[in-house]
PDB file of C-alpha atoms in Angstrom:
ATOM      1  CA  MET A1076       0.068  -0.148   0.008  1.00  0.00           C
ATOM      2  CA  THR A1077       1.385   3.442  -1.070  1.00  0.00           C
ATOM      3  CA  THR A1078       0.775   6.548   1.145  1.00  0.00           C
ATOM      4  CA  ALA A1079       0.911  10.409   0.007  1.00  0.00           C
ATOM      5  CA  THR A1080       4.284  10.665   1.452  1.00  0.00           C
ATOM      6  CA  GLU A1081       6.030   8.070  -0.610  1.00  0.00           C
ATOM      7  CA  SER A1082       9.496   8.836  -1.632  1.00  0.00           C
ATOM      8  CA  PRO A1083      10.534   9.722  -5.055  1.00  0.00           C
ATOM      9  CA  THR A1084      12.650   6.363  -5.082  1.00  0.00           C
ATOM     10  CA  ALA A1085       9.351   4.445  -4.522  1.00  0.00           C
ATOM     11  CA  THR A1086       7.550   6.371  -7.222  1.00  0.00           C
ATOM     12  CA  ALA A1087      10.345   5.632  -9.740  1.00  0.00           C
ATOM     13  CA  LEU A1088      10.373   1.981  -8.817  1.00  0.00           C
ATOM     14  CA  SER A1089       6.650   1.785  -9.443  1.00  0.00           C
ATOM     15  CA  LEU A1090       6.466   3.557 -12.512  1.00  0.00           C
ATOM     16  CA  ARG A1091       9.762   1.349 -13.687  1.00  0.00           C
ATOM     17  CA  ASN A1092       7.568  -1.800 -13.259  1.00  0.00           C
ATOM     18  CA  LEU A1093       4.527  -0.316 -14.893  1.00  0.00           C
ATOM     19  CA  TYR A1094       6.586   0.641 -17.897  1.00  0.00           C
ATOM     20  CA  PHE A1095       8.176  -3.129 -18.054  1.00  0.00           C
ATOM     21  CA  VAL A1096       4.581  -4.391 -18.015  1.00  0.00           C
ATOM     22  CA  ARG A1097       3.730  -1.718 -20.844  1.00  0.00           C
ATOM     23  CA  PHE A1098       6.678  -2.504 -22.916  1.00  0.00           C
ATOM     24  CA  GLY A1099       5.852  -6.339 -22.601  1.00  0.00           C
ATOM     25  CA  PHE A1100       2.238  -5.639 -23.495  1.00  0.00           C
ATOM     26  CA  ALA A1101       2.768  -3.400 -26.367  1.00  0.00           C
ATOM     27  CA  ILE A1102       5.222  -6.016 -28.113  1.00  0.00           C
ATOM     28  CA  VAL A1103       2.893  -9.132 -27.623  1.00  0.00           C
ATOM     29  CA  TRP A1104      -0.012  -6.803 -29.000  1.00  0.00           C
ATOM     30  CA  ALA A1105       2.177  -5.701 -31.807  1.00  0.00           C
ATOM     31  CA  VAL A1106       2.951  -9.107 -32.854  1.00  0.00           C
ATOM     32  CA  LEU A1107      -0.536 -10.285 -32.583  1.00  0.00           C
ATOM     33  CA  LEU A1108      -1.889  -7.485 -34.507  1.00  0.00           C
ATOM     34  CA  PHE A1109       0.579  -7.921 -37.372  1.00  0.00           C
ATOM     35  CA  ALA A1110      -0.300 -11.572 -37.615  1.00  0.00           C
ATOM     36  CA  VAL A1111      -3.955 -10.955 -37.591  1.00  0.00           C
ATOM     37  CA  GLY A1112      -4.773  -7.155 -38.681  1.00  0.00           C
ATOM     38  CA  LYS A1113      -4.906  -7.558 -42.537  1.00  0.00           C
ATOM     39  CA  THR A1114      -8.595  -7.952 -42.021  1.00  0.00           C
ATOM     40  CA  LEU A1115     -11.326  -6.756 -39.402  1.00  0.00           C
ATOM     41  CA  GLY A1116     -12.170 -10.118 -37.823  1.00  0.00           C
ATOM     42  CA  PRO A1117     -12.917 -11.054 -34.155  1.00  0.00           C
ATOM     43  CA  VAL A1118      -9.558 -11.348 -33.092  1.00  0.00           C
ATOM     44  CA  THR A1119      -8.393  -8.100 -34.611  1.00  0.00           C
ATOM     45  CA  ILE A1120     -11.262  -6.299 -33.322  1.00  0.00           C
ATOM     46  CA  GLY A1121     -10.694  -7.692 -29.844  1.00  0.00           C
ATOM     47  CA  LEU A1122      -7.091  -6.497 -30.081  1.00  0.00           C
ATOM     48  CA  LEU A1123      -8.078  -2.892 -31.333  1.00  0.00           C
ATOM     49  CA  VAL A1124     -10.528  -2.355 -28.461  1.00  0.00           C
ATOM     50  CA  LEU A1125      -8.344  -4.168 -25.896  1.00  0.00           C
ATOM     51  CA  TYR A1126      -5.243  -1.898 -26.467  1.00  0.00           C
ATOM     52  CA  PRO A1127      -6.854   1.266 -25.040  1.00  0.00           C
ATOM     53  CA  LEU A1128      -8.601  -0.424 -22.135  1.00  0.00           C
ATOM     54  CA  PHE A1129      -5.199  -1.880 -21.289  1.00  0.00           C
ATOM     55  CA  ASP A1130      -4.151   1.899 -21.334  1.00  0.00           C
ATOM     56  CA  VAL A1131      -7.004   2.803 -18.908  1.00  0.00           C
ATOM     57  CA  ALA A1132      -5.686   0.063 -16.463  1.00  0.00           C
ATOM     58  CA  ALA A1133      -2.211   1.167 -16.758  1.00  0.00           C
ATOM     59  CA  ALA A1134      -3.310   4.871 -15.955  1.00  0.00           C
ATOM     60  CA  VAL A1135      -5.340   3.508 -12.936  1.00  0.00           C
ATOM     61  CA  VAL A1136      -1.977   1.965 -11.803  1.00  0.00           C
ATOM     62  CA  ASP A1137      -0.099   4.621 -12.277  1.00  0.00           C
ATOM     63  CA  PHE A1138      -2.318   6.956 -10.333  1.00  0.00           C
ATOM     64  CA  ARG A1139      -2.392   4.883  -7.543  1.00  0.00           C
ATOM     65  CA  SER A1140       1.115   4.076  -7.541  1.00  0.00           C
ATOM     66  CA  SER A1141       3.007   7.372  -8.120  1.00  0.00           C
ATOM     67  CA  LYS A1142       1.509   9.504  -5.426  1.00  0.00           C
ATOM     68  CA  THR A1143       4.571  12.046  -5.326  1.00  0.00           C
ATOM     69  CA  ALA A1144       4.511  12.792  -8.730  1.00  0.00           C
ATOM     70  CA  ARG A1145       1.083  12.419  -9.745  1.00  0.00           C
ATOM     71  CA  PRO A1146      -0.071  14.720 -12.274  1.00  0.00           C
ATOM     72  CA  THR A1147      -4.010  14.102 -11.579  1.00  0.00           C
ATOM     73  CA  VAL A1148      -5.521  16.008 -14.122  1.00  0.00           C
ATOM     74  CA  GLY A1149      -3.384  14.239 -16.932  1.00  0.00           C
ATOM     75  CA  LEU A1150      -4.020  10.818 -15.448  1.00  0.00           C
ATOM     76  CA  TYR A1151      -7.630  11.367 -15.550  1.00  0.00           C
ATOM     77  CA  LEU A1152      -7.844  12.691 -18.859  1.00  0.00           C
ATOM     78  CA  ASN A1153      -5.579   9.826 -20.121  1.00  0.00           C
ATOM     79  CA  MET A1154      -8.020   7.696 -18.477  1.00  0.00           C
ATOM     80  CA  ALA A1155     -11.025   9.337 -20.084  1.00  0.00           C
ATOM     81  CA  LEU A1156      -9.463   9.539 -23.607  1.00  0.00           C
ATOM     82  CA  SER A1157      -8.725   5.964 -23.566  1.00  0.00           C
ATOM     83  CA  LEU A1158     -12.057   4.564 -22.361  1.00  0.00           C
ATOM     84  CA  LEU A1159     -13.614   6.802 -25.012  1.00  0.00           C
ATOM     85  CA  THR A1160     -11.237   5.398 -27.560  1.00  0.00           C
ATOM     86  CA  ALA A1161     -12.293   1.781 -26.822  1.00  0.00           C
ATOM     87  CA  ILE A1162     -15.802   2.558 -27.423  1.00  0.00           C
ATOM     88  CA  GLY A1163     -15.193   4.603 -30.362  1.00  0.00           C
ATOM     89  CA  LEU A1164     -13.210   1.718 -31.900  1.00  0.00           C
ATOM     90  CA  ALA A1165     -15.906  -0.767 -30.986  1.00  0.00           C
ATOM     91  CA  VAL A1166     -18.181   1.566 -32.817  1.00  0.00           C
ATOM     92  CA  ALA A1167     -15.513   2.339 -35.810  1.00  0.00           C
ATOM     93  CA  VAL A1168     -15.102  -1.421 -36.597  1.00  0.00           C
ATOM     94  CA  THR A1169     -18.510  -1.363 -38.092  1.00  0.00           C
ATOM     95  CA  SER A1170     -17.489   1.025 -40.857  1.00  0.00           C
ATOM     96  CA  GLY A1171     -14.200  -0.335 -41.846  1.00  0.00           C
ATOM     97  CA  ILE A1172     -10.552  -0.129 -41.395  1.00  0.00           C
ATOM     98  CA  PRO A1173     -10.308   3.645 -42.315  1.00  0.00           C
ATOM     99  CA  ALA A1174     -12.736   4.469 -39.851  1.00  0.00           C
ATOM    100  CA  VAL A1175     -10.701   2.573 -37.250  1.00  0.00           C
ATOM    101  CA  LEU A1176      -7.551   4.551 -38.313  1.00  0.00           C
ATOM    102  CA  ARG A1177      -9.303   7.906 -37.768  1.00  0.00           C
ATOM    103  CA  VAL A1178     -10.368   6.948 -34.239  1.00  0.00           C
ATOM    104  CA  TRP A1179      -6.864   5.697 -33.649  1.00  0.00           C
ATOM    105  CA  GLY A1180      -5.304   8.765 -35.015  1.00  0.00           C
ATOM    106  CA  VAL A1181      -7.141  11.138 -33.027  1.00  0.00           C
ATOM    107  CA  TRP A1182      -6.458   9.240 -29.712  1.00  0.00           C
ATOM    108  CA  ALA A1183      -2.955   9.088 -30.649  1.00  0.00           C
ATOM    109  CA  ILE A1184      -2.813  12.802 -31.139  1.00  0.00           C
ATOM    110  CA  THR A1185      -4.632  13.742 -27.812  1.00  0.00           C
ATOM    111  CA  ALA A1186      -3.156  10.967 -25.826  1.00  0.00           C
ATOM    112  CA  GLY A1187       0.381  12.052 -26.996  1.00  0.00           C
ATOM    113  CA  ILE A1188      -0.076  15.537 -25.878  1.00  0.00           C
ATOM    114  CA  VAL A1189      -1.206  14.293 -22.498  1.00  0.00           C
ATOM    115  CA  GLN A1190       1.586  11.990 -22.350  1.00  0.00           C
ATOM    116  CA  LEU A1191       4.110  14.950 -23.354  1.00  0.00           C
ATOM    117  CA  VAL A1192       2.631  17.075 -20.534  1.00  0.00           C
ATOM    118  CA  VAL A1193       2.621  14.380 -17.865  1.00  0.00           C
ATOM    119  CA  ALA A1194       6.250  13.370 -18.675  1.00  0.00           C
ATOM    120  CA  VAL A1195       7.315  17.034 -18.714  1.00  0.00           C
ATOM    121  CA  ARG A1196       5.854  17.525 -15.152  1.00  0.00           C
ATOM    122  CA  ARG A1197       7.435  14.149 -14.039  1.00  0.00           C
ATOM    123  CA  TYR A1198      10.905  15.081 -15.495  1.00  0.00           C
ATOM    124  CA  ARG A1199      12.799  15.730 -12.176  1.00  0.00           C
ATOM    125  CA  LEU A1200      12.022  11.882 -11.637  1.00  0.00           C
ATOM    126  CA  GLY A1201      14.526  10.677 -14.278  1.00  0.00           C
ATOM    127  CA  GLY A1202      13.677   8.337 -17.101  1.00  0.00           C
ATOM    128  CA  GLN A1203      11.096  10.784 -18.709  1.00  0.00           C
ATOM    129  CA  TRP A1204      13.184  11.903 -21.816  1.00  0.00           C
ATOM    130  CA  ALA A1205      11.523   8.639 -23.678  1.00  0.00           C
ATOM    131  CA  MET A1206       8.077   9.404 -22.459  1.00  0.00           C
ATOM    132  CA  ILE A1207       8.401  13.127 -23.690  1.00  0.00           C
ATOM    133  CA  LEU A1208       9.701  11.762 -27.211  1.00  0.00           C
ATOM    134  CA  SER A1209       7.005   9.274 -27.188  1.00  0.00           C
ATOM    135  CA  GLY A1210       4.165  11.873 -26.416  1.00  0.00           C
ATOM    136  CA  GLY A1211       5.573  13.985 -29.560  1.00  0.00           C
ATOM    137  CA  ILE A1212       5.964  11.172 -31.964  1.00  0.00           C
ATOM    138  CA  SER A1213       2.530   9.870 -31.053  1.00  0.00           C
ATOM    139  CA  VAL A1214       1.239  13.378 -32.003  1.00  0.00           C
ATOM    140  CA  PHE A1215       2.948  12.885 -35.458  1.00  0.00           C
ATOM    141  CA  ALA A1216       1.764   9.338 -35.802  1.00  0.00           C
ATOM    142  CA  GLY A1217      -1.514  10.044 -34.886  1.00  0.00           C
ATOM    143  CA  THR A1218      -1.720  12.702 -37.625  1.00  0.00           C
ATOM    144  CA  GLY A1219      -0.419   9.865 -40.081  1.00  0.00           C
ATOM    145  CA  PHE A1220      -2.952   7.360 -39.340  1.00  0.00           C
ATOM    146  CA  PHE A1221      -5.560   9.905 -39.937  1.00  0.00           C
ATOM    147  CA  LEU A1222      -4.309  10.954 -43.341  1.00  0.00           C
ATOM    148  CA  MET A1223      -3.607   7.174 -44.097  1.00  0.00           C
ATOM    149  CA  ALA A1224      -7.170   6.378 -43.384  1.00  0.00           C
ATOM    150  CA  GLY A1225      -8.290   8.720 -46.445  1.00  0.00           C
ATOM    151  CA  GLY A1226      -5.832   6.923 -48.902  1.00  0.00           C
ATOM    152  CA  PRO A1227      -5.559   3.661 -50.693  1.00  0.00           C
ATOM    153  CA  ASN A1228      -2.830   2.118 -48.175  1.00  0.00           C
ATOM    154  CA  ALA A1229      -4.940   2.177 -45.101  1.00  0.00           C
ATOM    155  CA  MET A1230      -3.564  -0.647 -43.182  1.00  0.00           C
ATOM    156  CA  LEU A1231      -4.439  -1.696 -39.455  1.00  0.00           C
ATOM    157  CA  THR A1232      -0.685  -3.508 -39.259  1.00  0.00           C
ATOM    158  CA  SER A1233       0.717   0.037 -39.227  1.00  0.00           C
ATOM    159  CA  LEU A1234      -0.632   0.207 -35.667  1.00  0.00           C
ATOM    160  CA  ALA A1235       1.610  -2.522 -34.881  1.00  0.00           C
ATOM    161  CA  GLY A1236       4.640  -0.473 -35.660  1.00  0.00           C
ATOM    162  CA  TYR A1237       3.338   2.375 -33.551  1.00  0.00           C
ATOM    163  CA  ALA A1238       2.571  -0.104 -30.278  1.00  0.00           C
ATOM    164  CA  THR A1239       6.217  -1.541 -30.944  1.00  0.00           C
ATOM    165  CA  LEU A1240       7.999   2.214 -30.987  1.00  0.00           C
ATOM    166  CA  GLY A1241       5.779   3.137 -27.974  1.00  0.00           C
ATOM    167  CA  GLY A1242       6.914  -0.232 -26.078  1.00  0.00           C
ATOM    168  CA  ILE A1243      10.339   0.667 -26.851  1.00  0.00           C
ATOM    169  CA  PHE A1244      10.084   4.053 -25.352  1.00  0.00           C
ATOM    170  CA  PHE A1245       8.452   2.617 -22.133  1.00  0.00           C
ATOM    171  CA  LEU A1246      11.501   0.021 -22.266  1.00  0.00           C
ATOM    172  CA  ALA A1247      13.833   3.095 -22.311  1.00  0.00           C
ATOM    173  CA  SER A1248      12.157   4.860 -19.421  1.00  0.00           C
ATOM    174  CA  ALA A1249      12.014   1.597 -17.344  1.00  0.00           C
ATOM    175  CA  LEU A1250      15.754   1.075 -17.723  1.00  0.00           C
ATOM    176  CA  ARG A1251      16.237   4.873 -16.709  1.00  0.00           C
ATOM    177  CA  LEU A1252      14.321   4.756 -14.057  1.00  0.00           C
ATOM    178  CA  HIS A1253      15.957   1.417 -12.669  1.00  0.00           C
ATOM    179  CA  ARG A1254      19.124   3.086 -12.594  1.00  0.00           C
ATOM    180  CA  VAL A1255      17.933   6.427 -11.068  1.00  0.00           C
ATOM    181  CA  ALA A1256      16.143   4.309  -8.217  1.00  0.00           C
ATOM    182  CA  ARG A1257      19.383   2.055  -7.656  1.00  0.00           C
ATOM    183  CA  LYS A1258      21.515   5.406  -7.106  1.00  0.00           C
ATOM    184  CA  GLU A1259      19.064   6.667  -4.678  1.00  0.00           C
ATOM    185  CA  SER A1260      18.732   3.569  -2.720  1.00  0.00           C
TER     186      SER A1260
END
């Protein structure tokens, strides 16, 4: 159980563990989506909706575990955006791949902005440069997905690359936070 007087080291360790889990999830999800994401079948639809729901769960864990560095508004906003995205994706799959890419693109843009703000506010914890980069790149990737949706090459498998890159950024932050926590212990 954590308390509001939790140390920055404990917060760094909590975030490190969460980031390792997020890395693993992103890689497994990306491999699965790449394998089945050429069409909108039941497994693909399940994966598409699962990703933002996992993001909601991760934000809840983040909120509960990082008391000292908690940018509450950003985490609440992230939870809301991800939940709305899961709902939006569940509806968009009935209209086809372009609609899915548009919903995902809007989510990537808005969640990227939130991630960027949260990471900047947490910068002093260490290990946040990768989250700052990830947030910024997410904004550009989201724009790309939105534009791709209107073109002839609208592909869901491009989301696998996005998830993989995001996972790599979580891994980089986790490794950096591990070193920071080890130095301070």
